[in-house]
Every structure is written in C-alpha cells, then in structure tokens.
Amino acid sequence: MLKRVLLSLLVASALSTAAFAQEPKSGGVVNAVIQPEPPGLMVGLVQNGPTQMVAGNIYEGLLRYSPKLEPLPGLAESWSVSEDGKIYTFKLRKGVTWHDGKPFTSADVAFSIDFLKQTHPRARGNLAQLDKVETPDDSTVVFTLKQPFGPFLGIFEVGSLPMIPKHIYEGTDYKTNPANNTPIGTGPFMFKEWQKGSFIRLVKNPSYYIKGKPYLDEIYWHVIPDAAARAVAFETGKIDILPGGSVENFDVPRLSKLKNVCVTGAGWEFFSPHSWLWLNNRQGPTANKKFRQALMYAIDRNFAKDVIWNGLAKVATGPSASTIKYYTDKVTTYDYDPAKAKALLKEAGYNGEKVRLLPLPYGETWQRWAEAVKQNLQDVGINAEMIATDVPGWNQKVSDWDYDIAFTYLYQYGDPALGVGRNYVSSQIAKGSPFNNVEGYSNPEIDQLFADGATAFPDSKREEIYLKAQKILTDDVPVAWQLELQFPTITRCNVKNLVTTAIGVNDGFRDAWLDK
Amino acid sequence: MLAFIAQRLAKAVVVLLAIVVLNFMLIRMAPGDPAMVMAGEAGASDKIFVTQLREKFGLDQPLPVQLYRYVKGIVTLDLGFSFRQQMPVARLIAERLPATLLLTVTAFVISLLLGVLFGTLAARFAGTWADTAITILALIFYATPLFWVALMAILLFSVAMDWLPSFGYETVGANYTGLAHVLDVGAHLILPATTMGLFFMATYARMTRASMLEVKRHDFVKTARAKGLRDAVIQRRHVLRNALLPVVTLAGLQAGTLVGGAVLTETVFAWPGIGRLMYEALLQRDYNLLLGVFVVCSAMVLAFNLITDLIYRAVDPRIEFAS
C-alpha cells in the first residue's frame, strides 16, 4: 500500500509537469474543501491556516516562491539588492488595480508595511530590521534595513506580507472596519458571497493584470466539519479539491486509489511543517539532557512515519527541515534503539516519575500518534500519562508551560532565521504564547549563533553559522524532533496546474484550469 | 388558563436569568480563551498580539464587570457581538436557526408519527412476527450511536447508490428557485432528518407499545368491548388516547432539544445549523456566541415545556391547570 501511495505521488508530480505542455482552457467552476471555517478573510488581520488558504486568491504579495524557494515576481516585477545587503529596491508591476478599480501603487506597499506591523505578529518579527520604506514614484519601493538581514527576500509571500488597500483602511480602526467582511485585494479572484456554515464563493477577477488569467470562473470553498464526510464528498464527486490536511491520513491511500484522482505532496516547501515533542526543559525528568536523548532513542519514528502517516512524511534529523536553507544531516542522529534509551535513563537517574504527555487535539491521526509514542515510552520504562485537552486547553497548557512532553508542529518559512530560531533562542521565552521557545531552552551560544545568522552577510557566512547551530542543538535535544510532515493535496486529475509554487494551494488558483 | 400561562412566563424569565449567570460562570471555568485560540491558529504570536485580542474581546476587564455587562445586554435583548465572526450574535443565530428548526422539526414529526404508528401496530399484533420485527428494529435504532447510523446511511444512499446528497443544505451554485428549490432542500434533508429521528422513533414505538398493552387490560376497555364497539374504535378512542400521555411527556422532552440537540447530525451532514455553531463556538471559546446560543436554546426549552403542559390538557381533559 505504501509503495502504491509513493508511486501515485510520483505519477502525480510527473503528470503535473506534463500539464505545462497542454494549452490551458478557460472556464469552469471548482469545488474545494475549507476546514475549519475561517474566522475572517482579511488576511492582514487573521492569519490562521484556512484564512490564508482562501485569501491567497483575493490578496497578493510582492513576491512568490518557486518550490526551490527562489523568489518569483508577484506584484513586484523585479528587484535589486545593494552591495552591502541593506537596500532593496522593488519595481512594481504597472496597470494593477484593486478589485474596486482603484490603482495599486507604491503608497499601498508602504501602507501595508505599517498596517501589518500593528496587526500581524509574524510580519512584525520579520520586519524588525527594517529602517524605512521610501516610495520615489508610483511603481518603485525602496526598503532600507538597519543591518543586512539574510532572509529578507523570503518574507514577501502573500500570507506573510499581503498587500492591503490604503484607500480603504487609512484612518480607520482596522479591526472593526466593515470592509473586513468584503475583502478587497488585487488577486485573481474576487470575494462574492459567504454563507456561514455552508460555503465561500469567489469569482474571477475580469480585470486581472495577466491577460487570460485566471482561467476558472468560480471557486466554491465548502465548509464540511466532519473528516469522514469530507472524504465522502470527494468520493461522490461533489468536491474536486481536498487541500492538505482535509482528510485523515488513513483515508489518503484509499482516496488516491480511486479513478481519476491525483495526489501531490508538493506545495509545502515554504512552510515545511516540522513536528516535534516539546520537552519541558525547566523541570521534571525532561530537564535532564540525558533523559531527552533517551527519548530520542526510545521513539520509533519510522513506525510513526510508515503506519500513522502512511509514509507521507520524512524522519526529521534536527531543528531544520530538509527542505529549507542551510539544512544539514551531518549532525548527531538518533536511531530507534530502546536498549540505548534504557541505559541513558539509568544514567540520568530516572526513578519512574510520572511524565505528562499532551497530544495535539487535531484529529484522529494525532491521537493515534500520541498513543504510539506513549507505548514507546512505556516500553523503555518511562511512566507516561496522557492528558486529554481540546484546542483552547492545549494552547493554554502549552503557553503556561504546564506540561512535560507536548506534541506540536511548526512552520519553518524557508529560512532558519524566520521559522527555526524562534523556538530555541532565549529571547523568545515568554509565557502566554503558544508558539515561541515554549520548552524554555536557554543557551547563550545558540542565542549568539541565531543572532549572527540572521544578519551575517553574504550567505556563505550564514551557512557556516547555521551548520554549527544544528550540531549543537541535535546534541542538546531541547525538543524531540519527529517528522517532516507532508499534507498531500488530493484533486480530480482534470484540475490542472493547481500547485505551482512553494506555498501550494495557499498561493491562489491563478494558474489552475479545468480540463473538461 | 391565561393566568396559568402568565405565571409560568414570569417564572421562565427568572429561570432564564439564572441560566445565563450559571452558564457564564461555567464557560469561564474551561481552560483557554478566545485570544489564545486565535493566537494558536495563527501559528505565530507574541505578547502584543494576544494582549490586543484580549482587549478587543473585553477580556481585560474583571469577571464581575464582564458578567454585569453581559446580563445588562441580555435584559435589553442584546446578545452581544461575536468578535471572532465579526458579526452580532443575534444575527448569526437568526441566520442559522431556520436550518436547525427545519431539520429538527422534520425529525420530530417523522419520529413521532412513525413511532406511534409502529408502536400501535406492535401492540395490536402483540406476540406475532410483526411485533417481534418492530421491537427488534426499535431496539437496534435505540442502541446504535447516531454518528454510526449517519455514516452508514451516507455510505449506502450517497456513495453506493448515489440517490441522496451527503452534505449541505442545498446544491451550492445551482440557484434553484420555487419548487425545484424545495425539492433540492428536501433531498438534502432526508438523510439527516431520518438519522436524527430514528432514536426517538424507536423510543416512541417502544413506549406506545408498552403503554397500549397496559391500557388494554383496564376495565373500561373490557366494557367497551362488551358494548360491542368495533375493534378499530376501541384501539383509537379508548386505548391509544389513554396510552399517549407518557408519549407526550417524552415528546415534550424531545421538543426541548429541537434547537440545540442537532450537534452531531449537523456536523456529519455539514448542515449549516445552530448546533454546529454552538459546537464551534465552544471549541473557539467564542463566549458571547456560545452564551447566545445557550440563551436561545434555554428559552425554547422553557417554551416547549409550557406547550407540553397545555397539550396534556388537550389530550386528557381531566388534567387541570395549576402551578
């Protein structure tokens, strides 16, 4: 079965390459699943997954990214970097209009930066090195940095830095602006209708700046809360697209065997969801480095990969996912070895204290995974006890550091400075937030390395620094890395050219077309 | 009778307020808050973000102040604002309530009619194969979990036979009008309403059967038979009418769940109703919305209790109004 899934993944990717050769056809309606229902579509204010997925059609960023994470033109058609790596000049595409007909200019870019600094926690972090934004003319934007910031060209994707219409938001209270319910962007599709609890309807932007695009007339995003019901809806032909994570993993092999169904694992290169166990470094057995290393040996990650994730994952080797910049596998690695784990536990002086294991309450797959890990831990003599929570309870427990071992996965955003460092540097230790250095790991050497890595110039220097950081971290095991996850996108095969960039379905359906 | 109704309504208002306060406290005892949920969903957050959200939700105020504001709102029939959904709670509920009422009232009617019918038949033919068949079926539906029945129904009627749609309220994008629209909604309604009705149908059938067999043994039935009345008349006017009282009690209870009781069915069938709205509000700790749904549901339960009492009287005139 595993082989067949991998095979269909290969076939699917081969097919999608072949699709470029075909002439796209215009017209048609596609039905996709959105889960859970997003709280809003104004992506500058709301950043959760479903919002980004729908809003990527309405809003756009200055750049897009290839599967290899090279910047591609978006609303900016070209860009240049000064020799000292501090000044970035963007030339904007001409003739771009907002959905209400107003022209898109450099003033909108400058406004968006201000807007997002107030509302978007990730953008706020990404823009920390930004000194000023200048707009010498309508189609030029100049960003000046306080010091070189290696990943700067990697922060312009639509979810991280969406362009916000100045003429609608300037001088208003952003959060309560009624326009939030009727989002206006520059994207290939326009917001049309949202029947809460049922569907979101987007229609083609007839005056999109790329002639002939988009090809589709309409997109319906259906809200179907039950995972089994989503699988059935796809099976019965009512749904054409199941974005990554729409169905439980154990349904993927079955669905991918259906006739006329294509599966691809592509489109997650930018996010590279990386799962690990948060180990509480402050107290209890997990505060002991030997105990943490024992955990790494005790857990059979290949079993989790093959059985729980149906082969749709890759065993993680360290803090960076293999898909992002400066990754290395020349680090301390931990194979499944219960005997070694037991020996290390003995060395650590573990005396059978109770250890609280917090699963991620995101559905069946995660529940089963936690059960498997609990079994692994018990096999080497760790007294693990599972704590059941719902999502808000999980958030609270993790944010309050009230756990010993907690499942999680985080996005890496293509660069160690954007998505990796935040979990290990001590400046990110802050109670009350679920996605920072929750484990409480503090190592001055690591702090310095990540600080230098972000601003070192040129890139060869950055590489050196991050290789060193990966070595130290894999030896210290501040968290127990598990798997690089894949969230396969499942479609009918007549949906062509859907996933073309590193953010996959989130990048909007501007290139997608239907082969009728 | 009017005095009875007025008195009951006055009591209902007091009960409702007590429910509001109790619910408010209970919800706040659950771990986590909406700011935390939204921060978690964003996959990234910092102190400023969470603080901003808390201010927006009014969660930076002391609990008694929040409660006071909420109750003050309720008294003036203002259910508050759902910050998560960016809409007044009353509007959210009003949008979703009709779908739930359509679903649950259909389920209620199906289960009551079929349940009483099957129960009557089983009692009439007690001891025969028909009685056994009905009793066994009722037992199965009574004991089977609702979500399993729902999924099996989807597998059979949507996947295998492709007769009925498996999710939603109507065919999205078809823009049917008039009769076509009614038929379309009807087709979407069949599976959820039936699965939802099965449990109560089974209960009504078993209760009607037991109750009718009980009544049959009474002297007034023997008298009727001795008078030479036709069997059908005896069953209908003497047995069934007397046997219905416990069924009415149960129906009153089911009616109470008409609003809130559809969480599971609505989730499995992606029915855009209030049950799902409540469940999602709970998972997202959308306090105002959750409380709003509770208030509306509680008000409905109180109303249905009152109506049930009135129906008792209609079924059995010997019952008098007193409170």
Tab-separated table of N, CA and C in Angstrom, chain A residues 41-44 55 57-60 97-104 108 112 162-169 177-187 189-192 202 205:
chain	number	residue	atom	x	y	z
A	41	LEU	N	-11.670	36.710	6.334
A	41	LEU	CA	-10.843	36.541	5.142
A	41	LEU	C	-9.841	37.671	4.976
A	42	MET	N	-9.846	38.642	5.926
A	42	MET	CA	-8.931	39.759	5.798
A	42	MET	C	-7.584	39.285	6.344
A	43	VAL	N	-6.714	38.854	5.435
A	43	VAL	CA	-5.520	38.119	5.842
A	43	VAL	C	-4.491	39.008	6.563
A	44	GLY	N	-4.674	40.314	6.491
A	44	GLY	CA	-3.798	41.189	7.258
A	44	GLY	C	-4.131	41.163	8.748
A	55	ALA	N	-7.792	33.327	1.258
A	55	ALA	CA	-7.413	34.712	0.975
A	55	ALA	C	-6.279	34.815	-0.037
A	57	ASN	N	-6.250	33.800	-2.806
A	57	ASN	CA	-6.852	34.084	-4.104
A	57	ASN	C	-7.227	35.547	-4.249
A	58	ILE	N	-7.513	36.187	-3.107
A	58	ILE	CA	-8.023	37.556	-3.114
A	58	ILE	C	-6.880	38.557	-3.003
A	59	TYR	N	-5.954	38.249	-2.097
A	59	TYR	CA	-4.821	39.147	-1.861
A	59	TYR	C	-3.578	38.596	-2.548
A	60	GLU	N	-2.582	39.470	-2.697
A	60	GLU	CA	-1.312	39.034	-3.256
A	60	GLU	C	-0.168	39.678	-2.494
A	97	THR	N	-4.789	46.858	-10.579
A	97	THR	CA	-5.851	47.575	-9.864
A	97	THR	C	-6.405	46.700	-8.742
A	98	TRP	N	-6.940	47.378	-7.729
A	98	TRP	CA	-7.678	46.688	-6.682
A	98	TRP	C	-9.013	46.236	-7.258
A	99	HIS	N	-9.682	45.342	-6.546
A	99	HIS	CA	-10.957	44.815	-7.051
A	99	HIS	C	-12.016	45.894	-7.217
A	100	ASP	N	-11.845	47.027	-6.541
A	100	ASP	CA	-12.827	48.104	-6.712
A	100	ASP	C	-12.394	49.094	-7.794
A	101	GLY	N	-11.332	48.774	-8.513
A	101	GLY	CA	-10.953	49.593	-9.666
A	101	GLY	C	-9.862	50.611	-9.409
A	102	LYS	N	-9.563	50.894	-8.122
A	102	LYS	CA	-8.517	51.867	-7.793
A	102	LYS	C	-7.139	51.277	-8.134
A	103	PRO	N	-6.204	52.121	-8.605
A	103	PRO	CA	-4.887	51.579	-8.961
A	103	PRO	C	-4.071	51.176	-7.733
A	104	PHE	N	-3.246	50.144	-7.927
A	104	PHE	CA	-2.330	49.698	-6.878
A	104	PHE	C	-0.990	50.398	-7.089
A	108	ASP	N	0.470	51.996	-1.485
A	108	ASP	CA	-0.197	50.854	-0.855
A	108	ASP	C	0.818	49.946	-0.171
A	112	SER	N	0.843	49.092	3.664
A	112	SER	CA	0.715	47.707	4.108
A	112	SER	C	1.750	47.368	5.175
A	162	PRO	N	0.869	40.364	2.979
A	162	PRO	CA	-0.137	40.649	1.952
A	162	PRO	C	-0.251	42.156	1.717
A	163	MET	N	-0.583	42.546	0.511
A	163	MET	CA	-0.770	43.968	0.227
A	163	MET	C	-2.198	44.372	0.596
A	164	ILE	N	-2.279	45.488	1.310
A	164	ILE	CA	-3.554	45.943	1.876
A	164	ILE	C	-3.924	47.262	1.200
A	165	PRO	N	-5.174	47.430	0.784
A	165	PRO	CA	-5.552	48.674	0.097
A	165	PRO	C	-5.566	49.885	1.034
A	166	LYS	N	-4.712	50.835	0.747
A	166	LYS	CA	-4.616	52.037	1.579
A	166	LYS	C	-5.924	52.817	1.566
A	167	HIS	N	-6.525	52.938	0.368
A	167	HIS	CA	-7.711	53.805	0.274
A	167	HIS	C	-8.885	53.290	1.087
A	168	ILE	N	-8.834	52.034	1.501
A	168	ILE	CA	-9.948	51.509	2.279
A	168	ILE	C	-9.668	51.563	3.783
A	169	TYR	N	-8.405	51.401	4.145
A	169	TYR	CA	-8.107	51.278	5.566
A	169	TYR	C	-7.500	52.513	6.212
A	177	ASN	N	-13.197	47.775	10.860
A	177	ASN	CA	-13.598	48.304	9.554
A	177	ASN	C	-14.593	47.347	8.896
A	178	PRO	N	-15.772	47.853	8.513
A	178	PRO	CA	-16.762	46.945	7.920
A	178	PRO	C	-16.255	46.283	6.635
A	179	ALA	N	-15.246	46.890	6.002
A	179	ALA	CA	-14.699	46.312	4.774
A	179	ALA	C	-14.041	44.960	5.016
A	180	ASN	N	-13.768	44.642	6.292
A	180	ASN	CA	-13.171	43.339	6.581
A	180	ASN	C	-14.060	42.188	6.116
A	181	ASN	N	-15.359	42.456	6.071
A	181	ASN	CA	-16.278	41.393	5.657
A	181	ASN	C	-16.427	41.285	4.149
A	182	THR	N	-15.917	42.267	3.420
A	182	THR	CA	-15.958	42.208	1.951
A	182	THR	C	-14.560	42.507	1.442
A	183	PRO	N	-13.636	41.552	1.631
A	183	PRO	CA	-12.227	41.828	1.356
A	183	PRO	C	-11.953	42.278	-0.084
A	184	ILE	N	-11.075	43.274	-0.200
A	184	ILE	CA	-10.682	43.822	-1.498
A	184	ILE	C	-9.179	43.624	-1.654
A	185	GLY	N	-8.776	42.915	-2.682
A	185	GLY	CA	-7.357	42.724	-2.939
A	185	GLY	C	-7.051	43.005	-4.392
A	186	THR	N	-5.880	42.502	-4.831
A	186	THR	CA	-5.524	42.659	-6.239
A	186	THR	C	-5.546	41.303	-6.937
A	187	GLY	N	-5.914	40.258	-6.203
A	187	GLY	CA	-5.729	38.884	-6.661
A	187	GLY	C	-6.610	38.458	-7.820
A	189	PHE	N	-8.955	36.333	-7.980
A	189	PHE	CA	-10.369	36.092	-7.701
A	189	PHE	C	-10.895	37.122	-6.719
A	190	MET	N	-12.189	37.400	-6.862
A	190	MET	CA	-12.816	38.415	-6.009
A	190	MET	C	-13.814	37.739	-5.075
A	191	PHE	N	-13.930	38.293	-3.877
A	191	PHE	CA	-14.891	37.779	-2.917
A	191	PHE	C	-16.305	38.075	-3.396
A	192	LYS	N	-17.181	37.074	-3.329
A	192	LYS	CA	-18.540	37.285	-3.810
A	192	LYS	C	-19.574	37.038	-2.714
A	202	LEU	N	-15.950	32.587	-4.502
A	202	LEU	CA	-15.091	33.579	-5.141
A	202	LEU	C	-15.352	33.543	-6.637
A	205	ASN	N	-11.650	37.550	-11.346
A	205	ASN	CA	-11.405	38.980	-11.461
A	205	ASN	C	-11.233	39.297	-12.941
